[in-house]
Coordinates of C-alpha atoms in Angstrom, one line a residue:
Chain A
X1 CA -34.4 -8.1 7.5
X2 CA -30.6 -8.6 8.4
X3 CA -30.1 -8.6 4.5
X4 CA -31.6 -5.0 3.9
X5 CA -29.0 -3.3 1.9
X6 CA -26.2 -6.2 1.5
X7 CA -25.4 -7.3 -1.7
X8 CA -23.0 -9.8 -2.3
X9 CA -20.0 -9.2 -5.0
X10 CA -19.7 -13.0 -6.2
X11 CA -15.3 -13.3 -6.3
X12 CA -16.6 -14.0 -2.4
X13 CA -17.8 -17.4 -3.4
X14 CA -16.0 -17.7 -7.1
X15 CA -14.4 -21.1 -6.3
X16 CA -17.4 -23.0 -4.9
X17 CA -19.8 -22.0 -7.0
X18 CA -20.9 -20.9 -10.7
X19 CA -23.1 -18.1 -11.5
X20 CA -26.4 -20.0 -11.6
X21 CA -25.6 -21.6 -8.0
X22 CA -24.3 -18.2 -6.6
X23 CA -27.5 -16.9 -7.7
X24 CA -29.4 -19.7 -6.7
X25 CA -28.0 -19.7 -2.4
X26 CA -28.1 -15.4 -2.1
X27 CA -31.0 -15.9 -3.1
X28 CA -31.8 -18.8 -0.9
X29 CA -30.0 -16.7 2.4
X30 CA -32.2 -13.4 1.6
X31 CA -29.7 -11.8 -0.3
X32 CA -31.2 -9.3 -2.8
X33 CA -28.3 -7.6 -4.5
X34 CA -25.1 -9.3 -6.6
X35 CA -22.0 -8.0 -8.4
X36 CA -20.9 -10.8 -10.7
X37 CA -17.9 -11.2 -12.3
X38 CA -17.7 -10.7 -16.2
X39 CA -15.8 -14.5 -16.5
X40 CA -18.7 -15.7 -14.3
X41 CA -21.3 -14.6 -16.9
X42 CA -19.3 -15.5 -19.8
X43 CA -19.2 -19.0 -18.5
X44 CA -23.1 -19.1 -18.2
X45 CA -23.6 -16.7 -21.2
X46 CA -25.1 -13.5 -21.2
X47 CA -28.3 -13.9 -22.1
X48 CA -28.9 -17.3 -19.5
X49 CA -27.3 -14.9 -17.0
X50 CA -29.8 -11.7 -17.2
X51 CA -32.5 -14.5 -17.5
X52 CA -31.5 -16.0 -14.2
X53 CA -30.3 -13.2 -12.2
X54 CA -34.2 -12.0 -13.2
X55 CA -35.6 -14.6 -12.4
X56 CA -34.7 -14.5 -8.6
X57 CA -35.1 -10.7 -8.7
X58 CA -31.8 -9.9 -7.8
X59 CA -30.3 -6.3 -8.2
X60 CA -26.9 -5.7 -9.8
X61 CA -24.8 -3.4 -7.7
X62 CA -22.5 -3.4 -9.9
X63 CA -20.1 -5.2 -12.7
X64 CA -16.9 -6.3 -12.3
X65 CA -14.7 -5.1 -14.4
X66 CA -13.8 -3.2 -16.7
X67 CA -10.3 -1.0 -17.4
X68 CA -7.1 -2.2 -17.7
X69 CA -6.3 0.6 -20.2
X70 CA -2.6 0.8 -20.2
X71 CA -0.3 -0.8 -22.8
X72 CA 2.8 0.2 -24.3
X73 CA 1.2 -0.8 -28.1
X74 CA -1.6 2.1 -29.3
X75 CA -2.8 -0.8 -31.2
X76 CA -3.5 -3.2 -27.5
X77 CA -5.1 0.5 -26.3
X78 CA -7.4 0.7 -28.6
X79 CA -8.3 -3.4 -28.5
X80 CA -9.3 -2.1 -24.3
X81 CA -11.4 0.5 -25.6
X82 CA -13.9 -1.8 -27.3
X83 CA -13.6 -4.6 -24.9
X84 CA -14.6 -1.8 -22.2
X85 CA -17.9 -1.1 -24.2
X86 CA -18.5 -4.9 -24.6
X87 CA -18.1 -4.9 -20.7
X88 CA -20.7 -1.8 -20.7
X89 CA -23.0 -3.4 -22.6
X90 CA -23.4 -6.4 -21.1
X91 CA -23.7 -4.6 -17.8
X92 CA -26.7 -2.5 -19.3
X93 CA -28.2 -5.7 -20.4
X94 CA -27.7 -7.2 -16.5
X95 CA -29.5 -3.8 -15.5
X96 CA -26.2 -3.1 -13.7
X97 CA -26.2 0.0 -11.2
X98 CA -22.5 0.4 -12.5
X99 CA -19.3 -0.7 -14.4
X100 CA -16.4 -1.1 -11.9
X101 CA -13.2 0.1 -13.2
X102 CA -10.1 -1.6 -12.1
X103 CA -8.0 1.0 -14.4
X104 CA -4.7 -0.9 -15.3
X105 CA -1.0 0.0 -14.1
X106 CA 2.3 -0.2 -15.5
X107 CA 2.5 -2.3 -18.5
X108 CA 5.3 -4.8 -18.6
X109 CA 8.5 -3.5 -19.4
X110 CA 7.2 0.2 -18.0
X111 CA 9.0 1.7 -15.4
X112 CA 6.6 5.1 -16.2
X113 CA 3.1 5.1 -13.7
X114 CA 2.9 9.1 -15.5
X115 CA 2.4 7.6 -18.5
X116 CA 0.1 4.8 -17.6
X117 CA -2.2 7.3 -15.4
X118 CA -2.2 9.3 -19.0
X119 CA -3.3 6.1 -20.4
X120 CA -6.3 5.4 -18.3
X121 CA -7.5 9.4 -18.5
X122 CA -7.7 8.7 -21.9
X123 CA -8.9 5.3 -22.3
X124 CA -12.0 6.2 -19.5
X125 CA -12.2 9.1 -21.5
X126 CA -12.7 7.5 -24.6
X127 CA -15.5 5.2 -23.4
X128 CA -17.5 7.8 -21.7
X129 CA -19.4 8.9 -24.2
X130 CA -20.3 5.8 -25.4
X131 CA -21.2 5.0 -21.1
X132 CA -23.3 8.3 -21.4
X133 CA -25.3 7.3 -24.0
X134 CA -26.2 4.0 -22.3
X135 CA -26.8 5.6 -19.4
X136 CA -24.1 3.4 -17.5
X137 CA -21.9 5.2 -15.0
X138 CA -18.4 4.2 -14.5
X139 CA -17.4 3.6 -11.0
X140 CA -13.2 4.2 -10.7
X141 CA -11.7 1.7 -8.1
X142 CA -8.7 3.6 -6.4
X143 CA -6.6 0.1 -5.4
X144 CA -4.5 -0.2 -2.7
X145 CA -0.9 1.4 -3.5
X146 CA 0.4 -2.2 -3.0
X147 CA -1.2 -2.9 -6.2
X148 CA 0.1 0.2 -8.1
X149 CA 2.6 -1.7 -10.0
X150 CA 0.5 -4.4 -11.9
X151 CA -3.1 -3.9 -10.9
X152 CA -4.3 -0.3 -10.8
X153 CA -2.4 3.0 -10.5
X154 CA -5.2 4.8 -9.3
X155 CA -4.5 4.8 -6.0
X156 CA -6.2 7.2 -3.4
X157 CA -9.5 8.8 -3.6
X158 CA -8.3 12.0 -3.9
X159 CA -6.8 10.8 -7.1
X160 CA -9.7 9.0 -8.6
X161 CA -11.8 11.9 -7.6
X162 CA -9.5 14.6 -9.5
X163 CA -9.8 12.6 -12.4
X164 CA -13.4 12.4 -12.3
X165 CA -13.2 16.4 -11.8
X166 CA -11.4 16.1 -15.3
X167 CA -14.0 14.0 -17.1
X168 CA -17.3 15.3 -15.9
X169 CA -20.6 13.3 -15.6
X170 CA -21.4 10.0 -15.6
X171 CA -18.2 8.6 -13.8
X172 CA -17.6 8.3 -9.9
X173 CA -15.7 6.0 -7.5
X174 CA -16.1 2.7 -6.2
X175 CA -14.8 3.4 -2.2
X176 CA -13.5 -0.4 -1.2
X177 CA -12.6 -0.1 2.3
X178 CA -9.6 -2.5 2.0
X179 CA -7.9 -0.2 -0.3
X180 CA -8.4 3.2 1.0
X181 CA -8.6 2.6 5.0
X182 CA -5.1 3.3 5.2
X183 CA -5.7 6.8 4.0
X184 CA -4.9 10.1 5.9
X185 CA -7.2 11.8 3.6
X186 CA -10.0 9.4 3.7
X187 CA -12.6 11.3 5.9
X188 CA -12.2 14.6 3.5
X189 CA -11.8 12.8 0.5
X190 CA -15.0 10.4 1.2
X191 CA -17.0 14.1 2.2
X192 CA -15.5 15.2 -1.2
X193 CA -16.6 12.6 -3.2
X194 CA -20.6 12.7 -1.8
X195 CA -20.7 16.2 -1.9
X196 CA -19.7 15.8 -5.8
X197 CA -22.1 13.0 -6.0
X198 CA -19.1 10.8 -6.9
X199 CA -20.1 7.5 -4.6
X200 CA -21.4 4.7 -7.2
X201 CA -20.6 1.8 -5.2
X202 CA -19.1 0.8 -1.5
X203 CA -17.2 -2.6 -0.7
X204 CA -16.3 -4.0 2.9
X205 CA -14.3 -6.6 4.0
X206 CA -11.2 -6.4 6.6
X207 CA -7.1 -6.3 7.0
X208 CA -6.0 -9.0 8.0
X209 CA -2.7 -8.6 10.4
X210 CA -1.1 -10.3 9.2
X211 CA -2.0 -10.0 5.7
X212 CA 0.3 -13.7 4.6
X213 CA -1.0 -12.7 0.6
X214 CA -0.7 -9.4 -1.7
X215 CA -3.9 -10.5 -3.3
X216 CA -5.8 -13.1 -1.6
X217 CA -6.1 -12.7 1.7
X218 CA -8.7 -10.2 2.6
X219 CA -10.1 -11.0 6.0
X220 CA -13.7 -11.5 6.8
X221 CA -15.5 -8.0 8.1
X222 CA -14.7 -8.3 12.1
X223 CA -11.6 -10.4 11.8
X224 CA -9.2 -7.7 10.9
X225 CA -8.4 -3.8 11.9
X226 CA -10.7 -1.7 9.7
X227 CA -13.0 0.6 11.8
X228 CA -15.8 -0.2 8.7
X229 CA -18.9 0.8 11.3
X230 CA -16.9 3.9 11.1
X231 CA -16.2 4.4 7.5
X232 CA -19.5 3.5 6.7
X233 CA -21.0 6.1 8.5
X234 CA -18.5 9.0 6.7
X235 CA -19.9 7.3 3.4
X236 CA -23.7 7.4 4.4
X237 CA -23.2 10.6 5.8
X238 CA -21.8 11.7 2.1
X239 CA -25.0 11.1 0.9
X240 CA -24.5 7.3 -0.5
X241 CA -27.7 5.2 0.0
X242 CA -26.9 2.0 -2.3
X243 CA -26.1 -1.2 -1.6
X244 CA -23.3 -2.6 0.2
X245 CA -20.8 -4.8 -1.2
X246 CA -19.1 -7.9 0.6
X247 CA -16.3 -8.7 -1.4
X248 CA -13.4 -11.0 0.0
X249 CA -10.7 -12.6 -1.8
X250 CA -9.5 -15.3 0.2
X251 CA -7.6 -18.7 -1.4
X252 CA -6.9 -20.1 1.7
X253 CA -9.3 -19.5 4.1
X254 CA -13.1 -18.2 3.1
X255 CA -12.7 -19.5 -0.3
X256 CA -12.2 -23.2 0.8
X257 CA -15.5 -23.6 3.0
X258 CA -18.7 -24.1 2.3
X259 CA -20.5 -21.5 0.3
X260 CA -23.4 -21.5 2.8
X261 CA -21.0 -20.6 5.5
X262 CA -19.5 -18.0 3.7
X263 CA -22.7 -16.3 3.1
X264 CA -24.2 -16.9 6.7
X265 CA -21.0 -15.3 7.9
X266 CA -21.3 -12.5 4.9
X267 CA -24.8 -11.8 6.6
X268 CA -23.9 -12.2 10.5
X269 CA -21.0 -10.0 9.9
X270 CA -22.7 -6.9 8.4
X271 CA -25.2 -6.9 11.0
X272 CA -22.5 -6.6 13.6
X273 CA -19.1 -5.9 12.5
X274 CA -20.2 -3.4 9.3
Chain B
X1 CA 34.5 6.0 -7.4
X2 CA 31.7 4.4 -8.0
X3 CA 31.1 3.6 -4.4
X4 CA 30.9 7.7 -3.8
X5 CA 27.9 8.9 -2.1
X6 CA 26.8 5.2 -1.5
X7 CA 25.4 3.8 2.1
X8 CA 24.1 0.5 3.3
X9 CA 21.9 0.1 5.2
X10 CA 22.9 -3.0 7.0
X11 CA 19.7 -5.1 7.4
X12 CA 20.4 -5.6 3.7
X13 CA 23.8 -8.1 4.9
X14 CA 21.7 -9.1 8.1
X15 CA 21.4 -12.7 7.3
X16 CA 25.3 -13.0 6.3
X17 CA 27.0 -10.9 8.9
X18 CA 27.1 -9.9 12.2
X19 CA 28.3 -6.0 12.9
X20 CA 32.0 -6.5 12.5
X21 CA 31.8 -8.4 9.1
X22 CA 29.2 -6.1 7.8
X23 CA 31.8 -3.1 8.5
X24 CA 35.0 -4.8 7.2
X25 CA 33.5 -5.7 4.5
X26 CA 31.7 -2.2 3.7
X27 CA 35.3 -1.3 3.8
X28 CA 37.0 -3.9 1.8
X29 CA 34.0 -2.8 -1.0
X30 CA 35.1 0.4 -1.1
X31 CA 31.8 1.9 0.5
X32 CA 32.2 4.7 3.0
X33 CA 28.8 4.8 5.1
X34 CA 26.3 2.5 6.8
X35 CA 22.9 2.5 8.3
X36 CA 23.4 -0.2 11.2
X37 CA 20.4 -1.6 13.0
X38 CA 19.9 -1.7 16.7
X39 CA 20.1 -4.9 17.5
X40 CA 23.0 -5.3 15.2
X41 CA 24.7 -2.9 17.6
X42 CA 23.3 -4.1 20.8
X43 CA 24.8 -7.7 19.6
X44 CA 29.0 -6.2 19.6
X45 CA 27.9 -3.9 22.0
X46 CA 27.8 -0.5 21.7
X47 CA 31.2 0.9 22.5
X48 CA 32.8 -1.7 20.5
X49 CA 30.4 -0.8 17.6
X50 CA 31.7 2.8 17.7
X51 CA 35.1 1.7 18.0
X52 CA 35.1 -0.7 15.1
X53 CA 33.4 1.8 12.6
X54 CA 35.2 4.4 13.7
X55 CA 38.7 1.8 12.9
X56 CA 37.4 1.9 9.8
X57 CA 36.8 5.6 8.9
X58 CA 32.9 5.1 8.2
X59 CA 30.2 7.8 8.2
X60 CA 27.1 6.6 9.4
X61 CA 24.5 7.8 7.2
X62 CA 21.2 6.8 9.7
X63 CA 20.6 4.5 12.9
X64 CA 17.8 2.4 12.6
X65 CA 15.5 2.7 14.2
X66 CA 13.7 5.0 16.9
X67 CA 9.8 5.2 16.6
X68 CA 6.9 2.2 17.7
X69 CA 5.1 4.9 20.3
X70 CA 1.5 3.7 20.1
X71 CA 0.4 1.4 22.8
X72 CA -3.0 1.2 24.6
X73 CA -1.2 1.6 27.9
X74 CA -0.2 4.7 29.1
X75 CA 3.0 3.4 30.8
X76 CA 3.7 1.0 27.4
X77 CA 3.8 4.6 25.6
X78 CA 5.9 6.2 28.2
X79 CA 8.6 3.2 28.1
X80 CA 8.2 3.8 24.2
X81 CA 9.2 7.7 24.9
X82 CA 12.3 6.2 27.3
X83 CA 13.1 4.0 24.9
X84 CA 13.6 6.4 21.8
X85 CA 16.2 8.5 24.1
X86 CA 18.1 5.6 24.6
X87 CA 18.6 5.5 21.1
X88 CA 19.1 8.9 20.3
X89 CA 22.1 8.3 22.9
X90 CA 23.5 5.3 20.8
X91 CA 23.1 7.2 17.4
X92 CA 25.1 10.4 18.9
X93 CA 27.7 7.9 20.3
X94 CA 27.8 6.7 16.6
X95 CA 28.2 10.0 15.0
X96 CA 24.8 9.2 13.0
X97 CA 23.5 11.7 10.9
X98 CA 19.8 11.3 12.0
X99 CA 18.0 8.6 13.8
X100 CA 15.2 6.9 11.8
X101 CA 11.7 6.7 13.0
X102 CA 9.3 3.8 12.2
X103 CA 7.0 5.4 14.2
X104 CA 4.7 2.7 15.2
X105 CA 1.0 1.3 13.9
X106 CA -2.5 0.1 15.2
X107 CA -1.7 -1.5 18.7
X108 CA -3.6 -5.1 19.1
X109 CA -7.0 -4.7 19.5
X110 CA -7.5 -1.6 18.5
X111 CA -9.1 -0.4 15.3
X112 CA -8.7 3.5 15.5
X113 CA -5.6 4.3 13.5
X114 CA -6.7 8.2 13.9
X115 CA -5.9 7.8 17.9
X116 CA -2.7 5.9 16.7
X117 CA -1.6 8.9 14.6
X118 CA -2.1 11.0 18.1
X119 CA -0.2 9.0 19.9
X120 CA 2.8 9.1 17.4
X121 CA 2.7 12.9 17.1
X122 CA 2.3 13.3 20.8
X123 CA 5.6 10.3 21.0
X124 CA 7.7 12.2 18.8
X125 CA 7.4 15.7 20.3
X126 CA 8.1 14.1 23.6
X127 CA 11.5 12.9 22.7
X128 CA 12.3 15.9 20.4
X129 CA 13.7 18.2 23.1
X130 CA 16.2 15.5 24.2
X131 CA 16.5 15.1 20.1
X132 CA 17.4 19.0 19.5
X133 CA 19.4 19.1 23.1
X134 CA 21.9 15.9 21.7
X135 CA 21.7 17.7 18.2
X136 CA 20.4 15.0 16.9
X137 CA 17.7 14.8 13.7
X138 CA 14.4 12.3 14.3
X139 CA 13.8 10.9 10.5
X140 CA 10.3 10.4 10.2
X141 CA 9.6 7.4 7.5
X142 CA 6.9 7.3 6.1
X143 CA 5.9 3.8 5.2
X144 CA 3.8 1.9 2.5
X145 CA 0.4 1.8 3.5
X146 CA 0.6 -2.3 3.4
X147 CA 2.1 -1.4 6.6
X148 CA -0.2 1.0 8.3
X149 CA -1.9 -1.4 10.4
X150 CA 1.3 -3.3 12.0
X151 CA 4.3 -1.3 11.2
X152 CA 3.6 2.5 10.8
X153 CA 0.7 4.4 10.8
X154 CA 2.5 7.7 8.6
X155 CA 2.0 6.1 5.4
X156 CA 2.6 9.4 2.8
X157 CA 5.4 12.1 2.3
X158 CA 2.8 14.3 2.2
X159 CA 1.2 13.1 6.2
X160 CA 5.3 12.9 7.8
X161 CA 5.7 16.5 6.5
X162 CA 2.5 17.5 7.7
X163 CA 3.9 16.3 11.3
X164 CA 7.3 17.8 10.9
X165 CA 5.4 21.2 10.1
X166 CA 3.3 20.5 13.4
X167 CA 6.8 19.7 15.4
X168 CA 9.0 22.2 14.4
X169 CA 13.1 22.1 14.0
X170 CA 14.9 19.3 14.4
X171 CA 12.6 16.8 12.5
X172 CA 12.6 15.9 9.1
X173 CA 11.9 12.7 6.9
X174 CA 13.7 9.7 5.4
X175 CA 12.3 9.0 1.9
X176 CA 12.5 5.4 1.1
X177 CA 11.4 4.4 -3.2
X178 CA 9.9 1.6 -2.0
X179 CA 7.4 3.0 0.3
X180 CA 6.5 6.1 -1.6
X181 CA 7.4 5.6 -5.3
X182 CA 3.5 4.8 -6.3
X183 CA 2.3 8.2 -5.2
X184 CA 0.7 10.1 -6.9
X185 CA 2.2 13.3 -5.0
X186 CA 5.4 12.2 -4.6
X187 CA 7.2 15.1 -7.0
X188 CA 5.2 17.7 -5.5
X189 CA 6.1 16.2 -2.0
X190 CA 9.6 15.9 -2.7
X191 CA 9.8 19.6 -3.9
X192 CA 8.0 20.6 -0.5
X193 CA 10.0 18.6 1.8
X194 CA 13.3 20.2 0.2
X195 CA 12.3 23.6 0.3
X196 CA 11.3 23.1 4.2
X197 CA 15.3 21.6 4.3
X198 CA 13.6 18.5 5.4
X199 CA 15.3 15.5 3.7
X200 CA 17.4 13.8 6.2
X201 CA 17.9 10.5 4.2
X202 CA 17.3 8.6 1.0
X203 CA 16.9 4.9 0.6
X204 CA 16.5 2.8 -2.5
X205 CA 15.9 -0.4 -3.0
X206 CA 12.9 -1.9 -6.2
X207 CA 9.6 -3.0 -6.4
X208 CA 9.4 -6.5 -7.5
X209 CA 6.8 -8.0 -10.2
X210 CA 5.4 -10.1 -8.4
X211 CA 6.1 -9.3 -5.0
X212 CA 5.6 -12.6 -3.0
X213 CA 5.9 -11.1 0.9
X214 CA 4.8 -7.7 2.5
X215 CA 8.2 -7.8 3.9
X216 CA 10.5 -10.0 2.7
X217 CA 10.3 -9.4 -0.8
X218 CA 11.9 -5.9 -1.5
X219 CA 14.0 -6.2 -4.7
X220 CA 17.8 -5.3 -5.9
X221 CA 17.3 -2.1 -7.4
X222 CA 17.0 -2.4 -11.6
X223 CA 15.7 -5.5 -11.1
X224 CA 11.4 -3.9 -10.6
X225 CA 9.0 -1.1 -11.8
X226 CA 10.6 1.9 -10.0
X227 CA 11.5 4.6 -11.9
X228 CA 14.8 5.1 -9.2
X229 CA 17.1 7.7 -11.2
X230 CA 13.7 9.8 -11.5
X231 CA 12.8 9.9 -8.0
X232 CA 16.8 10.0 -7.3
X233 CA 16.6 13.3 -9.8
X234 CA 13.8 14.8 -7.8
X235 CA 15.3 14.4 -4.2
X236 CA 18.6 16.1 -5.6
X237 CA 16.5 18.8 -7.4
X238 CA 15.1 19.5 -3.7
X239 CA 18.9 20.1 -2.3
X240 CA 19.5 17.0 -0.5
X241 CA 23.1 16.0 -0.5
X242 CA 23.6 12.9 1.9
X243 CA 24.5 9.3 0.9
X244 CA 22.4 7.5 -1.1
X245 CA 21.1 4.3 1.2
X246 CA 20.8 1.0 -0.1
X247 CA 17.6 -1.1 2.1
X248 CA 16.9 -4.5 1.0
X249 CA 14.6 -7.0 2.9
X250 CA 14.8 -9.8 0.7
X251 CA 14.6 -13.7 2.5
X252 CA 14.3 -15.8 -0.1
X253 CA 16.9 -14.3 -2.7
X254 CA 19.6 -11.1 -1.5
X255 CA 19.5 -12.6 1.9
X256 CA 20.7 -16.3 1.2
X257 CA 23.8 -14.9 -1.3
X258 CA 26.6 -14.4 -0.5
X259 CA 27.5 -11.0 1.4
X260 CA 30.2 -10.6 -0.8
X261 CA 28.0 -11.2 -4.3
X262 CA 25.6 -8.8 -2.4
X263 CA 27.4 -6.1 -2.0
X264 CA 29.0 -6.4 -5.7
X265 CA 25.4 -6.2 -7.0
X266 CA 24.6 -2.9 -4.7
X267 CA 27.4 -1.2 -6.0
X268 CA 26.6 -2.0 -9.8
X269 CA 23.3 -0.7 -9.5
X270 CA 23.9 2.1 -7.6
X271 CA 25.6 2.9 -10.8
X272 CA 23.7 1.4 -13.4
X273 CA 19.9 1.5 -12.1
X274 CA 20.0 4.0 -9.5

């Protein structure tokens, strides 16, 4: 079955559809596995969406997102803490293999990315416990350095990886091929993280050159320069053996066509360019 | 003076003057060095070029720019290698204190940046003999990885210095903010590069909230999120004493002001934000 191991991560196909008909056409293309978007299943509500999403008997690889820990007022901190269980409980109750953390960067009027990699230490670490105990791991997304200034300043693998060597169990990395491709380290740091058991999640999709869009213009897996059939293999060699993740953010191109296209192509490409 | 120990590069006046106006103006500022471009050059022609900035009394703080070696074809790459001597030639003619590499990224249709990387290393140590014979220094720059597919494939401090250690004397890096400023290594790399006496330049310019172009969009220092007298700090800790060089690629704002107004504002912030 060409879709043995795909799952979709549903910001692919955010603008033409809502949850219930995302879920509806993976399910209708073979699709087994989803990542939905928290805004997504607050729009449906929770409870609708673990009822639906079971329903089709679609596996969660993951949830997007929590994080966004950094803030210049202890009190706006704190306020990230307990939406990040919020995010971990409703990713429990969706049966989610993970939270993914998109950690947060400078806050506005912060010139200081020290301080706001301090702040996300301690704002995973403050959550952890309470992910432990619900047996949720927490997946860290190093981002591309391009977003290092308003999107995440966790930036290579090697750094998400030392801070997972800080904080123990229960917390590992989200490898997104768009972000870390780039990377001289990325063979040794991928090795690193399987040998640590660190790999909770894996996202494709390609570079575009050129790239006309900081944020939405992620290419479609074949149509850019990432060797992914490549990376892949480092990361199954690692150990990984989950799903993997399609996720493409794309306003003027993939985003504007029809969501059946988008998913035959999803499918078609990680058969032969994945 | 404020305009002591102050360089600019001259791409950042690229829009609003050819060579000649670039330099009288420099001097009319009070600023003492340049970077000038190649084509800049290659548009007065280059005895005239050394003529005028030498009427003038201007140091030269860098030539931009040696580097592009990868190239699927084998003669490509060795026209590349040609190429690069040609401009060592012009930067000794213009008493340059280092030539700067942008050594060169994916070439189309091909996905394997590792054999790219080769290709650069093997590039550079075929021009460096002609480099150390005209006693000239090859500037490595490491770029932002948002360039690594189509612009340069060395994308940290930490990989150029790796590749100077490889290549021996006569090599060294230029550290521009903006391409380095989000890493997580950056002090450490810093500290490493001076001890090996390997800064050979040091350019400045901001990161801009939002940033709007991959390349177009590089902002007036003061006015983004780097922290510039930090990393300014850090270089000088690590015993580098050159100029100080001012790079902004900026269409849709630095570029369509005046040249004047431009060069007001780079000698401000040098002071003020730098």
């Amino acid at each position: 079955m060409p879709t043995a191991g795909l799952s979709i991560n549903l910001a692919t196909v955010r603008e033409q559809w809502n949850l219930r008909e995302a879920v509806e056409a993976c399910a209708r293309h073979g699709i087994r596995a989803i990542d939905p978007w928290r805004e997504q299943v607050a729009a449906m509500g929770l409870t609708e969406a673990v009822r639906v999403i079971g329903d089709y008997g679609l596996s969660v690889s993951g949830y997007c997102r929590g994080g966004m820990f950094p803030a210049l007022d202890k009190t706006a901190r704190l306020d990230a803490i307990d939406d990040n269980k919020r995010v971990i409980d409703e990713a429990s109750a969706l049966g989610a293999a993970c939270v993914v953390l998109v950690v947060g960067a400078l806050p506005p009027g912060s010139r200081d990315i020290h301080a706001a990699r301090q702040m996300v230490a301690e704002g995973i670490s403050a959550i952890l416990p309470f992910a432990r105990s619900n047996k949720m791991p927490l997946a860290i997304e190093p981002l591309h350095p391009m977003y290092a200034a308003d999107r995440a300043c966790v930036n290579t693998l090697a750094q998400a990886l030392d801070l997972c060597d800080d904080l123990g169990d229960n917390v590992g990395v989200a490898i997104d091929a768009y972000h870390v491709w780039w990377d001289p380290q990325l063979e040794a740091q991928i090795a690193r993280a399987g040998a640590d058991n660190r790999i909770l999640a894996y996202h494709i999709c390609d570079w575009l050159v050129p790239t006309h869009d900081i944020r939405l213009d992620r290419g479609m897996m074949g149509d850019g320069v990432i060797d992914l059939p490549k990376i892949r293999s480092a990361v199954e060699n690692a150990g990984y053996r989950g799903y993997i993740e399609v996720e493409i953010f794309s306003a003027h191109n993939w985003w504007i066509r029809p969501g059946d296209e988008v998913l035959r192509t999803c499918i078609e490409r990680f058969a032969t360019a994945s």
